[in-house]
Coordinates of C-alpha atoms in Angstrom, one line a residue:
Chain A
M1 CA -2.0 -1.6 -20.2
L2 CA -2.6 1.3 -17.8
R3 CA -6.4 1.1 -18.0
S4 CA -7.0 -1.4 -15.3
V5 CA -5.5 -3.0 -12.2
L6 CA -5.2 -6.2 -14.3
G7 CA -3.3 -4.5 -17.1
K8 CA -1.1 -2.5 -14.8
S9 CA -0.2 -5.6 -12.8
L10 CA 0.8 -7.4 -16.0
W11 CA 2.8 -4.4 -17.2
D12 CA 4.6 -4.1 -13.8
Q13 CA 5.6 -7.7 -13.9
R14 CA 6.6 -7.9 -17.6
R15 CA 10.3 -8.4 -16.9
L16 CA 9.6 -11.1 -14.3
L17 CA 7.3 -12.8 -16.7
V18 CA 9.6 -12.8 -19.7
A19 CA 12.5 -14.1 -17.5
W20 CA 10.5 -17.0 -16.1
A21 CA 8.8 -17.9 -19.3
T22 CA 12.2 -18.0 -21.1
G23 CA 13.8 -20.0 -18.3
V24 CA 11.0 -22.6 -18.0
A25 CA 10.9 -23.0 -21.7
A26 CA 14.6 -23.5 -21.8
V27 CA 14.5 -26.2 -19.1
T28 CA 11.7 -27.9 -21.0
A29 CA 13.6 -27.8 -24.3
I30 CA 16.8 -29.1 -22.8
Y31 CA 15.1 -32.1 -21.1
A32 CA 12.9 -32.8 -24.2
S33 CA 15.9 -32.8 -26.6
F34 CA 17.7 -35.5 -24.5
Y35 CA 15.0 -38.0 -25.3
P36 CA 16.8 -39.9 -28.2
S37 CA 19.9 -40.6 -26.1
A38 CA 17.9 -41.1 -22.8
R39 CA 15.7 -43.7 -24.5
Q40 CA 18.8 -46.0 -24.9
S41 CA 20.0 -45.9 -21.3
A42 CA 16.7 -45.3 -19.6
A43 CA 15.4 -48.9 -19.8
Q44 CA 18.6 -50.1 -18.2
S45 CA 18.9 -47.5 -15.4
V46 CA 15.3 -47.6 -14.4
R47 CA 15.5 -51.2 -13.5
N48 CA 18.3 -50.4 -11.0
L49 CA 16.1 -47.9 -9.1
P50 CA 14.2 -49.0 -6.0
P51 CA 10.5 -49.4 -6.7
A52 CA 9.4 -46.7 -4.2
F53 CA 11.7 -44.2 -5.8
R54 CA 10.4 -45.1 -9.3
Q55 CA 6.9 -44.5 -8.0
A56 CA 7.7 -41.2 -6.2
F57 CA 9.4 -39.7 -9.2
N58 CA 7.3 -41.3 -11.9
V59 CA 10.1 -42.9 -13.7
T60 CA 8.4 -46.2 -14.7
Q61 CA 7.9 -45.5 -18.4
M62 CA 10.9 -43.7 -19.5
S63 CA 11.2 -45.4 -22.9
S64 CA 8.0 -44.0 -24.5
P65 CA 8.0 -40.3 -25.6
A66 CA 5.0 -39.5 -23.3
G67 CA 6.5 -41.5 -20.4
Y68 CA 9.8 -39.8 -20.8
L69 CA 8.3 -36.3 -20.9
E70 CA 6.1 -37.1 -18.0
A71 CA 9.0 -38.4 -15.9
T72 CA 11.5 -35.6 -16.8
V73 CA 9.7 -32.5 -17.6
F74 CA 6.2 -32.7 -16.2
T75 CA 6.5 -34.7 -13.0
F76 CA 9.0 -32.6 -11.1
I77 CA 11.2 -29.8 -12.5
V78 CA 8.7 -27.8 -14.6
P79 CA 5.8 -27.9 -12.1
L80 CA 8.3 -26.9 -9.4
L81 CA 9.4 -23.9 -11.5
V82 CA 5.8 -23.0 -12.2
L83 CA 5.0 -23.2 -8.5
L84 CA 7.9 -21.0 -7.6
F85 CA 6.7 -18.5 -10.2
V86 CA 3.1 -18.4 -9.0
A87 CA 4.3 -18.1 -5.4
V88 CA 6.3 -15.0 -6.3
V89 CA 3.5 -13.5 -8.3
G90 CA 0.9 -14.4 -5.7
A91 CA 3.0 -13.0 -2.9
R92 CA 3.5 -9.7 -4.7
A93 CA -0.2 -9.3 -5.6
I94 CA -1.4 -8.1 -2.2
A95 CA 1.1 -8.9 0.5
G96 CA 4.0 -7.5 -1.4
D97 CA 2.3 -4.2 -2.1
E98 CA 1.1 -4.0 1.5
E99 CA 4.5 -4.5 2.9
A100 CA 6.0 -2.0 0.5
G101 CA 3.3 0.5 1.6
T102 CA 1.9 1.0 -1.8
L103 CA -1.4 -0.7 -1.3
D104 CA -3.0 2.3 0.6
L105 CA -2.9 4.5 -2.5
L106 CA -4.5 1.9 -4.7
L107 CA -7.3 1.1 -2.2
A108 CA -8.0 4.8 -1.7
H109 CA -9.1 4.9 -5.3
P110 CA -12.5 4.0 -6.6
V111 CA -11.9 0.3 -6.8
S112 CA -13.2 -2.3 -4.3
R113 CA -10.9 -4.7 -2.6
A114 CA -12.8 -7.5 -4.3
Q115 CA -12.0 -5.9 -7.7
V116 CA -8.3 -5.5 -6.7
I117 CA -7.9 -9.1 -5.7
G118 CA -10.0 -10.3 -8.7
Q119 CA -7.9 -8.4 -11.2
R120 CA -4.7 -9.4 -9.6
F121 CA -5.8 -13.0 -9.9
G122 CA -6.7 -12.3 -13.5
A123 CA -3.1 -11.0 -14.1
L124 CA -1.8 -14.2 -12.4
V125 CA -3.8 -16.4 -14.7
V126 CA -2.6 -14.6 -17.8
S127 CA 1.0 -14.7 -16.6
T128 CA 0.8 -18.4 -15.8
A129 CA -0.8 -19.1 -19.2
A130 CA 2.1 -17.2 -20.8
V131 CA 4.6 -19.5 -19.0
G132 CA 2.5 -22.5 -20.1
A133 CA 2.5 -21.3 -23.7
A134 CA 6.2 -20.9 -23.6
V135 CA 6.5 -24.6 -22.4
L136 CA 4.2 -25.7 -25.2
I137 CA 6.2 -23.7 -27.8
A138 CA 9.4 -25.2 -26.6
L139 CA 7.9 -28.7 -26.9
L140 CA 6.6 -28.1 -30.4
V141 CA 9.9 -26.8 -31.5
V142 CA 11.9 -29.7 -30.0
A143 CA 9.3 -32.5 -30.8
G144 CA 10.5 -33.1 -34.4
P145 CA 14.3 -33.2 -34.0
G146 CA 13.8 -34.9 -30.6
E147 CA 11.8 -37.8 -32.0
L148 CA 9.0 -37.0 -29.6
D149 CA 6.1 -38.5 -31.4
I150 CA 3.2 -37.0 -29.4
P151 CA 0.1 -35.3 -30.9
A152 CA 0.3 -31.5 -30.6
A153 CA -3.2 -31.6 -29.0
N154 CA -1.8 -33.8 -26.2
L155 CA 1.1 -31.5 -25.7
A156 CA -1.3 -28.6 -25.5
A157 CA -3.5 -30.5 -23.0
M158 CA -0.5 -31.2 -20.8
S159 CA 0.5 -27.6 -20.9
L160 CA -3.0 -26.5 -20.0
H161 CA -3.0 -28.8 -17.0
L162 CA 0.3 -27.3 -16.0
V163 CA -1.2 -23.8 -16.2
L164 CA -4.2 -24.9 -14.1
L165 CA -2.0 -26.5 -11.5
G166 CA 0.0 -23.2 -11.3
V167 CA -3.2 -21.1 -11.2
C168 CA -4.4 -23.3 -8.3
F169 CA -1.3 -22.8 -6.2
G170 CA -1.1 -19.1 -7.3
A171 CA -4.7 -18.7 -6.0
L172 CA -3.5 -20.2 -2.7
A173 CA -0.5 -17.8 -2.5
L174 CA -2.8 -14.8 -3.4
A175 CA -5.4 -15.9 -0.8
I176 CA -2.8 -16.2 2.0
G177 CA -1.4 -12.8 1.1
A178 CA -4.8 -11.2 0.9
A179 CA -5.8 -12.7 4.3
T180 CA -2.6 -11.9 6.2
G181 CA -0.8 -9.2 4.2
R182 CA 2.5 -10.9 4.9
R183 CA 4.8 -12.3 2.2
A184 CA 6.7 -14.6 4.7
L185 CA 3.4 -16.4 5.3
V186 CA 2.7 -16.7 1.6
Y187 CA 6.0 -18.3 1.0
G188 CA 5.8 -20.5 4.1
G189 CA 2.3 -21.6 3.2
T190 CA 3.0 -22.4 -0.4
A191 CA 6.3 -24.0 0.5
A192 CA 4.4 -26.3 2.8
A193 CA 1.5 -27.0 0.5
G194 CA 3.5 -27.7 -2.6
P195 CA 5.5 -30.7 -1.3
L196 CA 2.6 -31.9 0.8
A197 CA 0.4 -32.0 -2.3
Y198 CA 3.2 -33.5 -4.4
F199 CA 4.1 -36.4 -2.1
G200 CA 0.4 -36.8 -1.1
N201 CA -0.2 -37.6 -4.8
T202 CA 2.8 -39.8 -5.5
L203 CA 3.1 -41.7 -2.2
A204 CA -0.6 -42.0 -1.2
P205 CA -1.1 -45.2 -3.4
Q206 CA 1.5 -46.9 -1.1
L207 CA -0.2 -45.8 2.0
E208 CA -3.2 -48.1 2.0
A209 CA -4.7 -46.5 5.1
V210 CA -5.3 -43.2 3.5
P211 CA -6.3 -43.7 -0.1
W212 CA -8.4 -40.5 -0.1
L213 CA -5.3 -38.5 0.5
Q214 CA -4.4 -38.6 -3.1
R215 CA -7.8 -37.2 -4.1
L216 CA -7.0 -34.0 -2.0
S217 CA -3.9 -33.3 -4.0
P218 CA -4.0 -30.9 -6.9
F219 CA -1.3 -33.0 -8.5
A220 CA -3.7 -35.8 -8.9
Y221 CA -5.8 -33.6 -11.2
Y222 CA -2.8 -32.3 -12.9
G223 CA -1.1 -35.4 -14.1
G224 CA -3.3 -38.2 -12.8
G225 CA -5.3 -38.5 -16.0
H226 CA -2.1 -38.5 -18.1
P227 CA -3.0 -35.7 -20.5
L228 CA 0.1 -36.4 -22.6
R229 CA -1.3 -39.8 -23.5
Q230 CA -5.1 -39.3 -23.0
G231 CA -5.5 -35.6 -23.9
L232 CA -7.4 -33.0 -22.0
Q233 CA -9.1 -34.3 -18.8
L234 CA -12.1 -32.0 -18.5
G235 CA -13.2 -33.1 -15.1
D236 CA -9.7 -32.7 -13.6
A237 CA -9.2 -29.4 -15.2
G238 CA -12.6 -28.2 -13.9
L239 CA -11.7 -29.2 -10.4
L240 CA -8.5 -27.3 -10.5
V241 CA -10.3 -24.2 -11.7
A242 CA -13.0 -24.6 -9.1
A243 CA -10.4 -25.0 -6.3
A244 CA -8.6 -21.8 -7.5
L245 CA -11.9 -19.8 -7.6
V246 CA -12.8 -21.0 -4.1
L247 CA -9.4 -20.0 -2.7
V248 CA -9.5 -16.6 -4.3
G249 CA -13.1 -16.1 -3.1
L250 CA -12.0 -16.9 0.5
G251 CA -9.1 -14.6 0.1
A252 CA -11.4 -11.8 -1.1
V253 CA -13.7 -12.2 1.9
A254 CA -10.8 -12.1 4.4
F255 CA -9.2 -9.1 2.6
T256 CA -12.5 -7.1 2.5
R257 CA -13.0 -7.6 6.3
R258 CA -9.5 -6.8 7.6
D259 CA -7.5 -3.7 8.2
V260 CA -4.8 -2.8 5.7
A261 CA -1.4 -2.5 7.4
V262 CA 0.5 0.8 7.1
Chain B
M1 CA -25.4 17.9 0.5
A2 CA -24.3 17.3 4.1
M3 CA -23.3 20.4 6.1
E4 CA -20.1 18.7 7.3
A5 CA -17.6 17.2 4.9
I6 CA -16.3 15.0 7.8
R7 CA -18.1 14.1 11.0
T8 CA -16.9 11.6 13.5
E9 CA -18.6 10.5 16.7
R10 CA -16.6 8.9 19.5
L11 CA -14.4 7.3 16.8
S12 CA -12.0 4.9 18.4
K13 CA -9.3 2.6 17.1
R14 CA -7.2 0.1 19.1
Y15 CA -4.4 -1.9 17.7
G16 CA -4.2 -4.9 19.9
G17 CA -3.7 -3.4 23.3
R18 CA -2.3 -0.1 21.9
R19 CA -4.6 2.9 21.6
G20 CA -4.6 4.6 18.3
L21 CA -7.6 6.9 18.6
D22 CA -9.8 7.4 21.6
G23 CA -13.3 8.7 21.2
L24 CA -12.7 11.4 18.5
D25 CA -15.5 13.9 17.9
L26 CA -14.5 15.9 14.9
E27 CA -16.4 18.2 12.5
V28 CA -15.0 19.5 9.3
R29 CA -17.3 21.9 7.5
T30 CA -17.9 21.7 3.8
G31 CA -15.7 24.2 1.9
E32 CA -13.2 24.9 4.7
V33 CA -9.5 24.1 5.0
F34 CA -9.0 22.2 8.2
G35 CA -5.5 21.7 9.7
Y36 CA -5.2 18.6 11.8
L37 CA -2.3 19.1 14.1
G38 CA -0.5 16.9 16.5
P39 CA 2.9 15.4 17.3
N40 CA 3.9 12.2 15.6
G41 CA 2.1 9.2 17.0
A42 CA -0.9 11.3 18.2
G43 CA -3.4 9.5 15.9
K44 CA -3.5 11.7 12.8
T45 CA -2.7 9.0 10.3
T46 CA -5.1 6.6 12.1
T47 CA -7.9 9.1 11.7
I48 CA -7.2 9.6 8.0
R49 CA -7.0 5.8 7.3
L50 CA -10.3 5.3 9.1
L51 CA -11.9 8.0 6.9
L52 CA -10.7 6.2 3.8
D53 CA -11.9 2.8 5.0
L54 CA -8.4 1.4 5.0
I55 CA -8.9 0.4 8.6
R56 CA -12.1 -0.1 10.5
P57 CA -13.0 1.6 13.8
T58 CA -13.1 -0.4 17.1
A59 CA -16.0 1.9 18.3
G60 CA -17.8 5.0 17.2
S61 CA -18.7 6.1 13.7
A62 CA -17.6 8.4 10.9
R63 CA -19.4 10.1 8.1
V64 CA -17.5 11.4 5.1
L65 CA -19.4 13.6 2.6
G66 CA -22.5 12.3 4.4
V67 CA -21.9 8.6 4.2
D68 CA -20.2 5.9 6.2
P69 CA -16.8 5.2 4.7
R70 CA -17.3 1.5 4.4
A71 CA -20.9 1.7 3.0
G72 CA -19.8 4.5 0.7
G73 CA -17.2 2.3 -0.9
V74 CA -16.2 2.9 -4.4
S75 CA -18.5 5.8 -5.2
L76 CA -17.4 7.7 -2.0
R77 CA -13.7 7.2 -2.8
G78 CA -14.3 8.6 -6.3
R79 CA -15.1 11.9 -4.6
I80 CA -12.0 12.0 -2.4
G81 CA -8.4 12.8 -3.2
Y82 CA -5.9 11.2 -0.9
L83 CA -2.2 11.8 -0.2
P84 CA -0.8 9.1 2.1
G85 CA 1.6 10.2 4.8
D86 CA 4.3 8.1 3.4
F87 CA 3.8 8.3 -0.3
V88 CA 5.6 5.3 -1.8
V89 CA 5.0 3.7 -5.2
D90 CA 6.8 1.3 -7.4
G91 CA 9.9 3.3 -8.4
R92 CA 10.4 1.6 -11.8
Q93 CA 7.6 3.6 -13.4
T94 CA 7.5 7.2 -14.5
G95 CA 5.3 9.8 -13.0
R96 CA 3.3 9.9 -16.2
E97 CA 2.7 6.1 -16.2
L98 CA 1.5 6.2 -12.6
L99 CA -0.7 9.2 -13.0
T100 CA -2.3 7.9 -16.2
F101 CA -3.1 4.7 -14.5
L102 CA -4.5 6.3 -11.4
G103 CA -6.5 8.8 -13.5
N104 CA -7.9 5.8 -15.4
L105 CA -9.1 4.2 -12.2
R106 CA -11.0 7.5 -11.6
G107 CA -12.6 7.2 -15.0
G108 CA -10.0 9.2 -16.8
V109 CA -8.3 12.5 -16.0
P110 CA -7.4 14.8 -19.0
R111 CA -3.8 14.6 -19.9
R112 CA -3.6 18.4 -19.9
R113 CA -4.8 18.6 -16.4
I114 CA -2.0 16.3 -15.2
E115 CA 0.6 18.3 -17.2
S116 CA -0.5 21.7 -16.0
L117 CA -0.4 20.5 -12.3
A118 CA 3.0 19.0 -12.8
A119 CA 4.2 22.2 -14.5
S120 CA 2.9 24.3 -11.6
L121 CA 4.9 22.2 -9.2
D122 CA 7.9 22.0 -11.5
L123 CA 7.8 18.2 -11.8
D124 CA 9.3 16.2 -14.6
L125 CA 6.8 13.5 -15.5
D126 CA 9.1 11.4 -17.7
V127 CA 11.7 10.5 -15.0
R128 CA 11.4 7.2 -13.2
I129 CA 9.9 7.8 -9.8
G130 CA 12.7 5.8 -8.2
R131 CA 15.2 8.4 -9.5
L132 CA 13.3 11.4 -8.1
S133 CA 14.3 13.1 -4.9
R134 CA 12.0 12.8 -1.9
G135 CA 10.5 16.2 -2.5
N136 CA 9.8 15.5 -6.2
R137 CA 8.2 12.2 -5.3
Q138 CA 5.9 14.0 -2.9
K139 CA 4.9 16.2 -5.9
V140 CA 3.8 13.1 -7.8
G141 CA 1.6 12.4 -4.7
L142 CA 0.2 15.9 -4.7
V143 CA -0.7 15.7 -8.4
Q144 CA -2.6 12.4 -8.0
A145 CA -4.5 13.8 -5.1
F146 CA -5.5 17.1 -6.8
M147 CA -5.8 16.0 -10.5
H148 CA -9.5 15.0 -10.5
S149 CA -10.6 18.0 -8.5
P150 CA -12.3 16.0 -5.8
E151 CA -15.0 17.3 -3.4
L152 CA -12.7 16.4 -0.4
L153 CA -9.0 16.4 -0.2
V154 CA -7.4 14.3 2.5
L155 CA -3.7 15.1 2.8
D156 CA -1.5 13.4 5.3
E157 CA 1.5 15.6 6.0
P158 CA 1.4 17.1 2.5
S159 CA 4.3 19.4 2.6
S160 CA 6.9 17.1 4.2
G161 CA 10.0 17.1 2.1
L162 CA 9.0 20.1 -0.1
D163 CA 11.4 23.0 -0.3
P164 CA 10.0 26.4 0.7
L165 CA 9.3 27.5 -2.9
V166 CA 7.3 24.4 -3.7
Q167 CA 5.5 24.7 -0.4
Q168 CA 4.2 28.1 -1.5
R169 CA 3.0 26.5 -4.8
F170 CA 1.3 23.8 -2.8
L171 CA -0.4 26.4 -0.6
S172 CA -1.7 28.1 -3.7
L173 CA -3.1 24.8 -4.9
V174 CA -4.9 24.5 -1.6
R175 CA -6.3 28.1 -1.9
E176 CA -7.5 27.3 -5.5
A177 CA -9.2 24.2 -4.2
R178 CA -10.9 26.2 -1.5
A179 CA -12.0 28.9 -3.9
A180 CA -13.5 26.1 -6.1
G181 CA -15.6 25.0 -3.1
Q182 CA -13.5 21.9 -2.3
T183 CA -12.9 20.9 1.3
V184 CA -9.3 20.3 2.4
F185 CA -8.4 18.2 5.4
M186 CA -4.7 18.2 6.0
S187 CA -2.5 16.9 8.8
S188 CA 0.8 18.2 10.0
H189 CA 3.0 18.3 13.0
V190 CA 4.1 21.8 12.3
L191 CA 1.8 24.8 12.8
S192 CA 3.6 27.0 10.3
E193 CA 2.7 24.4 7.5
V194 CA -1.0 24.9 8.0
Q195 CA -1.4 28.3 9.5
Q196 CA -1.1 30.1 6.1
S197 CA -3.9 28.1 4.5
A198 CA -6.1 26.7 7.2
D199 CA -9.4 28.3 8.3
R200 CA -9.5 26.2 11.5
V201 CA -7.1 23.9 13.3
G202 CA -7.8 20.9 15.4
I203 CA -5.2 19.7 17.8
I204 CA -4.9 16.0 18.6
R205 CA -2.8 14.5 21.3
D206 CA -2.6 10.9 22.5
G207 CA -5.6 9.9 20.3
R208 CA -7.9 12.7 21.5
L209 CA -8.9 16.0 20.2
V210 CA -7.8 18.6 22.7
A211 CA -8.8 21.8 20.9
V212 CA -10.4 23.2 17.7
E213 CA -9.6 26.8 17.1
A214 CA -9.7 29.3 14.3
V215 CA -6.1 29.8 13.1
E216 CA -6.1 33.5 14.1
R217 CA -6.9 32.7 17.7
L218 CA -4.4 29.9 17.8
R219 CA -1.6 32.2 16.8
E220 CA -2.5 34.7 19.4
R221 CA -2.4 32.1 22.0
A222 CA 0.8 30.3 20.9
P223 CA 3.7 31.2 23.1
R224 CA 6.6 33.1 21.6
R225 CA 10.1 33.4 22.9
V226 CA 10.9 37.0 23.4
E227 CA 14.3 38.5 24.1
I228 CA 14.8 42.2 25.0
V229 CA 18.2 43.9 25.3
F230 CA 18.5 47.0 27.5
D231 CA 21.3 49.5 27.8
A232 CA 21.9 48.7 31.5
P233 CA 21.1 45.9 33.8
V234 CA 17.5 45.7 34.8
P235 CA 15.9 44.3 38.1
S236 CA 14.2 41.0 37.5
S237 CA 11.4 42.1 39.8
A238 CA 10.2 44.5 37.1
F239 CA 9.1 41.6 34.9
A240 CA 7.9 39.1 37.5
D241 CA 4.2 38.4 37.6
L242 CA 3.3 40.3 34.4
P243 CA 0.2 39.3 32.6
N244 CA 0.8 37.0 29.6
V245 CA 4.5 36.7 30.5
R246 CA 6.0 33.4 31.6
A247 CA 9.4 32.1 32.6
A248 CA 10.9 35.5 32.7
E249 CA 14.6 35.5 33.3
V250 CA 16.9 38.5 33.6
E251 CA 20.6 38.0 32.9
G252 CA 22.4 41.4 33.3
T253 CA 21.0 43.5 30.5
V254 CA 19.0 40.8 28.7
L255 CA 15.5 39.7 29.5
R256 CA 14.2 36.3 28.1
C257 CA 10.7 35.2 28.5
L258 CA 7.7 33.4 26.9
L259 CA 4.9 35.6 25.7
V260 CA 1.5 33.9 25.8
G261 CA -1.0 36.5 24.7
P262 CA -1.1 40.2 23.8
A263 CA 2.3 41.9 24.2
D264 CA 1.0 45.1 25.8
P265 CA 1.9 44.5 29.5
L266 CA 5.4 43.4 28.6
V267 CA 6.0 46.3 26.2
K268 CA 4.8 48.8 28.8
A269 CA 7.0 47.2 31.5
A270 CA 10.0 47.3 29.2
A271 CA 9.3 50.9 28.2
R272 CA 10.4 52.1 31.7
F273 CA 13.9 51.2 30.6
T274 CA 16.0 52.0 27.6
T275 CA 15.6 49.1 25.1
L276 CA 18.3 48.5 22.5
G277 CA 16.8 45.4 20.8
L278 CA 13.8 43.2 20.8
T279 CA 13.4 39.9 19.1
A280 CA 10.3 37.7 19.1
G281 CA 10.4 34.1 17.9
E282 CA 7.8 32.4 15.7
P283 CA 4.9 30.9 17.7
D284 CA 6.2 27.7 19.1
L285 CA 3.9 24.8 18.4
E286 CA 5.5 22.4 20.7
E287 CA 5.0 24.9 23.5
L288 CA 1.4 25.3 22.3
F289 CA 0.8 21.6 22.5
L290 CA 2.1 21.6 26.0
T291 CA -0.2 24.4 27.0
Y292 CA -3.2 22.5 25.7
Y293 CA -1.9 19.3 27.2
D294 CA -1.3 20.9 30.6
R295 CA -4.8 22.3 30.6
E296 CA -6.3 18.9 29.8
E297 CA -4.4 17.2 32.5
G298 CA -5.3 20.0 34.9
G299 CA -8.9 19.7 34.0
H300 CA -8.9 16.0 34.8
A301 CA -7.2 16.6 38.1
A302 CA -9.7 19.2 39.2

């Protein structure tokens, strides 16, 4: 673990990672295990909700296993937790070290700034994948007793899309931190981008003037293709990966050009 | 190999409107120990961070081991050892963890080398860094700077926080490095920290180099506070206008003054009376800065 910046970053955030993976998996398991009882009442209560609300929080198909999981686990709470996680990890990656004053020492070693940001991004990808894997494991464990009749491949596809959504926002957090060196801006930036992208995706269909808005939102490529029902959406996944790489690339360019703060 | 380990030409750095460094021309010869002296805020850390490409100059240029710091990049930094002025690292790791990692970034440093350096500084490698005292943390910083025996050591206030005994061990590390042909560039705001090890000293003030001197000459020139006690009151006129003596004040049987050069005229003047005691303080660097500073200002006025 102490051989590279990537390994060291993972090692340094091991406690954070274990705590988040456990927490997100627990939330997933709890929601998923409520399916049998929720199925009974869902049909009734959904009808009572205003249509706009149903659309915004994706609660239209609560009575099928995939619809239920989408509405409870994958529409809001788990993506939110994953976004918070990648914001924390992305903020630490460059801006956190810089504000703590520990970045000078690393950059005075024979590593380029592009290598540092690249390897920190690699650590972020691995961490996010670990959180995604914890979600998948939780689903596989609960699926039987919870009467969630969804193919494992689709659960895996949904988890992968979740990881890629996280990687995309993590790349944004990392890039803001690399460009500015300030954690407050990382948190501010991701806190603005997250809800904007979320509601851009869910509410855009109702705003007929701006149908293209939805296509700008990473959430459209995360859940828009319904991986729980349709399996892996290669095109969507590719776009999320591409967006992440572009963001990290921009961050690396800005980072390489600027002064490192004391 | 370049003759100079470090060479800067009109190197300048502005932070917004604030001036950090203003046209620095500096030459550090290969193989020497160079003390970079100045009060806090004079531009020492700015210079060092420019040399390591952590910040970029607003104007002018620098060459470190013959190459531009930015162009030299990874391969240049592999030849340098750096101790930041404020050595902070994640406190949750042990010294051994950190040093192993940093050694690996440098292509691997033998475990025994790290252990022998730590032993020579009396540093426990298996304690979490967050639990170490400031002085012991500084030792971790020294080990990482020296462990790969770099061609050039750039040390920002290396002995801050070290107790006198460890300071002596640090100085012997510097002497070993010099004997091995390594160049050492170290900053300080206290002359006594560098005078034992440095060959030459550069004095920086307000972002400009005001003097470069061999350490011997500097010590001769640095003012010392001298106090002489006589057996009877002495006339103050006897010590007025003596060469190398400034601010002479007589209070009954005691003379206090500043000595700014060879002591001979003062000693001869005092010898006309019966002296009971004589104390001379250490060369006062703050006074020395002022003498260089005054001269600069005077030069501009003339």
